[in-house]
PDB file of C-alpha atoms in Angstrom:
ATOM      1  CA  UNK A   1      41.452 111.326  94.810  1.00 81.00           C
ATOM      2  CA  UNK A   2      44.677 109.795  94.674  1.00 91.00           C
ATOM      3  CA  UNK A   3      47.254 109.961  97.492  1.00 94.00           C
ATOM      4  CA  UNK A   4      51.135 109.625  97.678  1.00 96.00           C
ATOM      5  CA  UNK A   5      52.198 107.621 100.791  1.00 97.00           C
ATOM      6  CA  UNK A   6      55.767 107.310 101.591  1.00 98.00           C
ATOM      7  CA  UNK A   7      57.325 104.422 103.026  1.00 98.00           C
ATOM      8  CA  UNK A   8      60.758 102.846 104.225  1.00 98.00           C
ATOM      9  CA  UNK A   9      61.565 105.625 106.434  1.00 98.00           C
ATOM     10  CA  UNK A  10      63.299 105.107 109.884  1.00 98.00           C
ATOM     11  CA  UNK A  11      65.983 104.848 112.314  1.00 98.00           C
ATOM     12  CA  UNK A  12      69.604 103.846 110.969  1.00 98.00           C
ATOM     13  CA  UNK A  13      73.367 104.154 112.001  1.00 98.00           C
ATOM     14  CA  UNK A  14      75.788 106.649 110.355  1.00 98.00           C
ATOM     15  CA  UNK A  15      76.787 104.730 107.429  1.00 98.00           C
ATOM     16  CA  UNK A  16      73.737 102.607 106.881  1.00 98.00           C
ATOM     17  CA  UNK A  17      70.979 102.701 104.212  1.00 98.00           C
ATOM     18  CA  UNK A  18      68.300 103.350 103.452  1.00 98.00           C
ATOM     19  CA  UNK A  19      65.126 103.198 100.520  1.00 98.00           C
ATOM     20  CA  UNK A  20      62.741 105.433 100.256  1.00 98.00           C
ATOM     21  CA  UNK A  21      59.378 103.933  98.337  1.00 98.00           C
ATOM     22  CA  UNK A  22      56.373 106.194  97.198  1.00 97.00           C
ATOM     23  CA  UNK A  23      53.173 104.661  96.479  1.00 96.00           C
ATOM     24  CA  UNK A  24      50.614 106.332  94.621  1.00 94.00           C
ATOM     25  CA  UNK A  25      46.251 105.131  95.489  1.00 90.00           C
ATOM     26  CA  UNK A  26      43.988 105.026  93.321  1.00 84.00           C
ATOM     27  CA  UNK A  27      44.327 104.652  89.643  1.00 86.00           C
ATOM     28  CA  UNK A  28      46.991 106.345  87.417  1.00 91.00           C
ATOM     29  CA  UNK A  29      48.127 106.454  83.657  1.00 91.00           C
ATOM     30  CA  UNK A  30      51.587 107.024  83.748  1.00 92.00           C
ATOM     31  CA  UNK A  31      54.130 109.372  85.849  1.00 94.00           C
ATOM     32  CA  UNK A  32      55.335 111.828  83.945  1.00 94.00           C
ATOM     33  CA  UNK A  33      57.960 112.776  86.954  1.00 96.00           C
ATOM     34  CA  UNK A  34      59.069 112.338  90.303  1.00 97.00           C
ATOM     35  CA  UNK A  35      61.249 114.153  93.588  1.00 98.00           C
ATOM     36  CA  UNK A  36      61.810 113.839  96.919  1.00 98.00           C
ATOM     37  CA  UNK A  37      62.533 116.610  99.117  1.00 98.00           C
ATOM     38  CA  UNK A  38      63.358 116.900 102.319  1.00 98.00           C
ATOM     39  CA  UNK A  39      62.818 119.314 105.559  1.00 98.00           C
ATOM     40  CA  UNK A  40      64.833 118.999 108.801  1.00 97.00           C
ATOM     41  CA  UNK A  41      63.538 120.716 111.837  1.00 93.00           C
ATOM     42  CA  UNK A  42      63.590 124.617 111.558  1.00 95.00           C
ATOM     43  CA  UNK A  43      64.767 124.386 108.335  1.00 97.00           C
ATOM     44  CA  UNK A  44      62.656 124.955 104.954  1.00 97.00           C
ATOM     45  CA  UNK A  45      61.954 122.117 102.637  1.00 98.00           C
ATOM     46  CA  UNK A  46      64.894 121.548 100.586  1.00 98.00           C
ATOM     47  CA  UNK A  47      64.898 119.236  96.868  1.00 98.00           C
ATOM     48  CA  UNK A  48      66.939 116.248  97.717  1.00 98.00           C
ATOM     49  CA  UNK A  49      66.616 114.753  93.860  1.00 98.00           C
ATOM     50  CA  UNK A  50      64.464 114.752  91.021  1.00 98.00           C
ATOM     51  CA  UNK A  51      63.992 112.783  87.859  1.00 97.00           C
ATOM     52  CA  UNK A  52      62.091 114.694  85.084  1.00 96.00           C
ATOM     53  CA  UNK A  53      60.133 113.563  82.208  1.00 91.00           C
ATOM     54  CA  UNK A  54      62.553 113.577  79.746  1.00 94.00           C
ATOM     55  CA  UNK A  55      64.568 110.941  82.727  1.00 93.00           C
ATOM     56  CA  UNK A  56      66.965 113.523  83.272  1.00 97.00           C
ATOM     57  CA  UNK A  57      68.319 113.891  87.205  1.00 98.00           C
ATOM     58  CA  UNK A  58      69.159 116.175  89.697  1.00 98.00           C
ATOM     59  CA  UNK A  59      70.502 115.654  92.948  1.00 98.00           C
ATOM     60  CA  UNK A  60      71.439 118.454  95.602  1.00 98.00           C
ATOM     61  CA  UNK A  61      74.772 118.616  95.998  1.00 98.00           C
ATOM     62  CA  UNK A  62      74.815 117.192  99.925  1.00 98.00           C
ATOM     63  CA  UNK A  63      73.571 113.635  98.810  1.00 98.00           C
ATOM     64  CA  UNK A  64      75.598 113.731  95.560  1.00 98.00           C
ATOM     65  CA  UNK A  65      77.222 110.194  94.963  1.00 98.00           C
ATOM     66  CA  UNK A  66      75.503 108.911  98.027  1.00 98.00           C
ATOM     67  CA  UNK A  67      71.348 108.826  96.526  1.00 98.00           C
ATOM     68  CA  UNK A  68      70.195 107.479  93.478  1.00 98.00           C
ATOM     69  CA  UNK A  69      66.264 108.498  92.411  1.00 98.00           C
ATOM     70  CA  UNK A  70      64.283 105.818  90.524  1.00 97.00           C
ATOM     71  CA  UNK A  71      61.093 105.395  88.756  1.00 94.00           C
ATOM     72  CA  UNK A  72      58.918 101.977  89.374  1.00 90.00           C
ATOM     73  CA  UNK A  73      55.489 101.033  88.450  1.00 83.00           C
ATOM     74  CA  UNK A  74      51.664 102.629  88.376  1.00 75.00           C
ATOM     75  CA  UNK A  75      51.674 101.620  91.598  1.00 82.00           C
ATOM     76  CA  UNK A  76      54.759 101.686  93.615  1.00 90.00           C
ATOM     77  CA  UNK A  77      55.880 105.035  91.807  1.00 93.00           C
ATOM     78  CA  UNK A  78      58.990 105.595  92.197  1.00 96.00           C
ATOM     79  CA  UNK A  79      62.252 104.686  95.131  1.00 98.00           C
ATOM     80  CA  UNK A  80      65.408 106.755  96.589  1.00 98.00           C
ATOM     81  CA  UNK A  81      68.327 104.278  98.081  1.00 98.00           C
ATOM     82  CA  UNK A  82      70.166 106.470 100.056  1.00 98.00           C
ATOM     83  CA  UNK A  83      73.796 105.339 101.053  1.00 98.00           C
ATOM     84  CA  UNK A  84      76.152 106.489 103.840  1.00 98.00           C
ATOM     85  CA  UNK A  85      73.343 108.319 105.774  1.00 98.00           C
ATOM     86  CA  UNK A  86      75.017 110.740 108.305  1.00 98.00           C
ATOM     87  CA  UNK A  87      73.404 112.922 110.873  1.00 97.00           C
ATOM     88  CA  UNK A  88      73.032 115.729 108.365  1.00 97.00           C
ATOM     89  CA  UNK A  89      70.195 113.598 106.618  1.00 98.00           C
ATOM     90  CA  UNK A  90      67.891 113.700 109.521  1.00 98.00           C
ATOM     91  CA  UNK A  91      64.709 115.464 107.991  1.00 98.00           C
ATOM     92  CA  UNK A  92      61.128 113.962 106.988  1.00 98.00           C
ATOM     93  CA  UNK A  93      61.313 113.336 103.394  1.00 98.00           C
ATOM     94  CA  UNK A  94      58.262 113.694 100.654  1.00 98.00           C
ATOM     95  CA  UNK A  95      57.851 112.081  97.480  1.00 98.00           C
ATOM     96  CA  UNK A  96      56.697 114.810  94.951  1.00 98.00           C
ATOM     97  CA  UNK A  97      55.260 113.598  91.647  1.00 97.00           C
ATOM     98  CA  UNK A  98      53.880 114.519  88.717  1.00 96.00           C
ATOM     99  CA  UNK A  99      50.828 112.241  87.287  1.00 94.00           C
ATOM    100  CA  UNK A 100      48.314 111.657  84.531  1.00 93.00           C
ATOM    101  CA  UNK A 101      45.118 109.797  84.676  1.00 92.00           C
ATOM    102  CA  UNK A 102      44.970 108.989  81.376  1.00 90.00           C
ATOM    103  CA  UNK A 103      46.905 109.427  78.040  1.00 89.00           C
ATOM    104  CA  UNK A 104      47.763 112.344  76.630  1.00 87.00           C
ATOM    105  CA  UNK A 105      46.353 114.074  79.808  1.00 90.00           C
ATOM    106  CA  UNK A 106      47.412 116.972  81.870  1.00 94.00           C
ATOM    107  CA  UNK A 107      50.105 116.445  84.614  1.00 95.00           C
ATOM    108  CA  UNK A 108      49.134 116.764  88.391  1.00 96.00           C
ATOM    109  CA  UNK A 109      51.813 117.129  91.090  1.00 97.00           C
ATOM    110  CA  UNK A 110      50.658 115.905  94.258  1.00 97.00           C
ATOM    111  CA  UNK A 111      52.602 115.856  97.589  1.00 98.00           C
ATOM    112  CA  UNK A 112      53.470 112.515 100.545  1.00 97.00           C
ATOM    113  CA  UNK A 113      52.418 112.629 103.813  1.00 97.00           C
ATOM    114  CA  UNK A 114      56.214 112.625 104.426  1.00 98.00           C
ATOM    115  CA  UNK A 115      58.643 109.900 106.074  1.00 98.00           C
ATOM    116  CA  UNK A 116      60.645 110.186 109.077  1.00 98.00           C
ATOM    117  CA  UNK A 117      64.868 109.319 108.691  1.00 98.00           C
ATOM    118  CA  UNK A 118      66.790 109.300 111.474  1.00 98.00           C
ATOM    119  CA  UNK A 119      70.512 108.978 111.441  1.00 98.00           C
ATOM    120  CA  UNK A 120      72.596 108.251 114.823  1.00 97.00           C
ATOM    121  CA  UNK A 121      75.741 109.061 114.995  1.00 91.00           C
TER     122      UNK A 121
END
């Protein structure tokens, strides 16, 4: 059973930064793709960026210029730097990603545990 766990979460001032890590357990093939969303309290879970198969991105428009979404290794999966954090990017954030246990496979999407950024202003 393999498990996302997001890391590098916590508390920063308005204009600080931040990176996001997303480790995958267990043992994986390849990632096919890979996005972090984000939900702030009483609000629903929002995308914050992707990065697709094919390496194309999307970022919402909020963090535009500001977060850049990366791919690493089988292991350490993939990253999100995220510059200039202001109060509006207060929200746990999950790593979403799609994986495949061996080649030529199926892809999986599998969901973080979530990581808590706090911004003060």
């Amino acid at each position: 059973q393999v498990q996302l766990v997001e890391s590098g979460g916590g508390l920063v001032q308005a204009g600080g930064s931040l990176r996001l890590s997303c480790a995958a357990s267990g043992s994986i093939f390849s990632v096919n793709d890979i996005a972090w969303y984000r939900q702030a309290p009483r609000k629903q879970r929002e995308l914050v960026a992707r990065l697709d198969g094919d390496n194309t991105t999307e970022y919402a428009d909020a963090v535009k210029g500001r977060f850049t979404i990366s791919r690493g290794d089988e292991q350490t999966i993939g990253f999100l730097q995220m510059m200039n954090l202001q109060p509006e990017d207060i929200a746990k954030y999950y790593c979403y990603a799609g994986l495949r246990f061996r080649s030529g496979g199926l892809t999986y999407h599998y969901w973080g545990q979530g990581t808590q950024v706090t911004v003060s202003s």
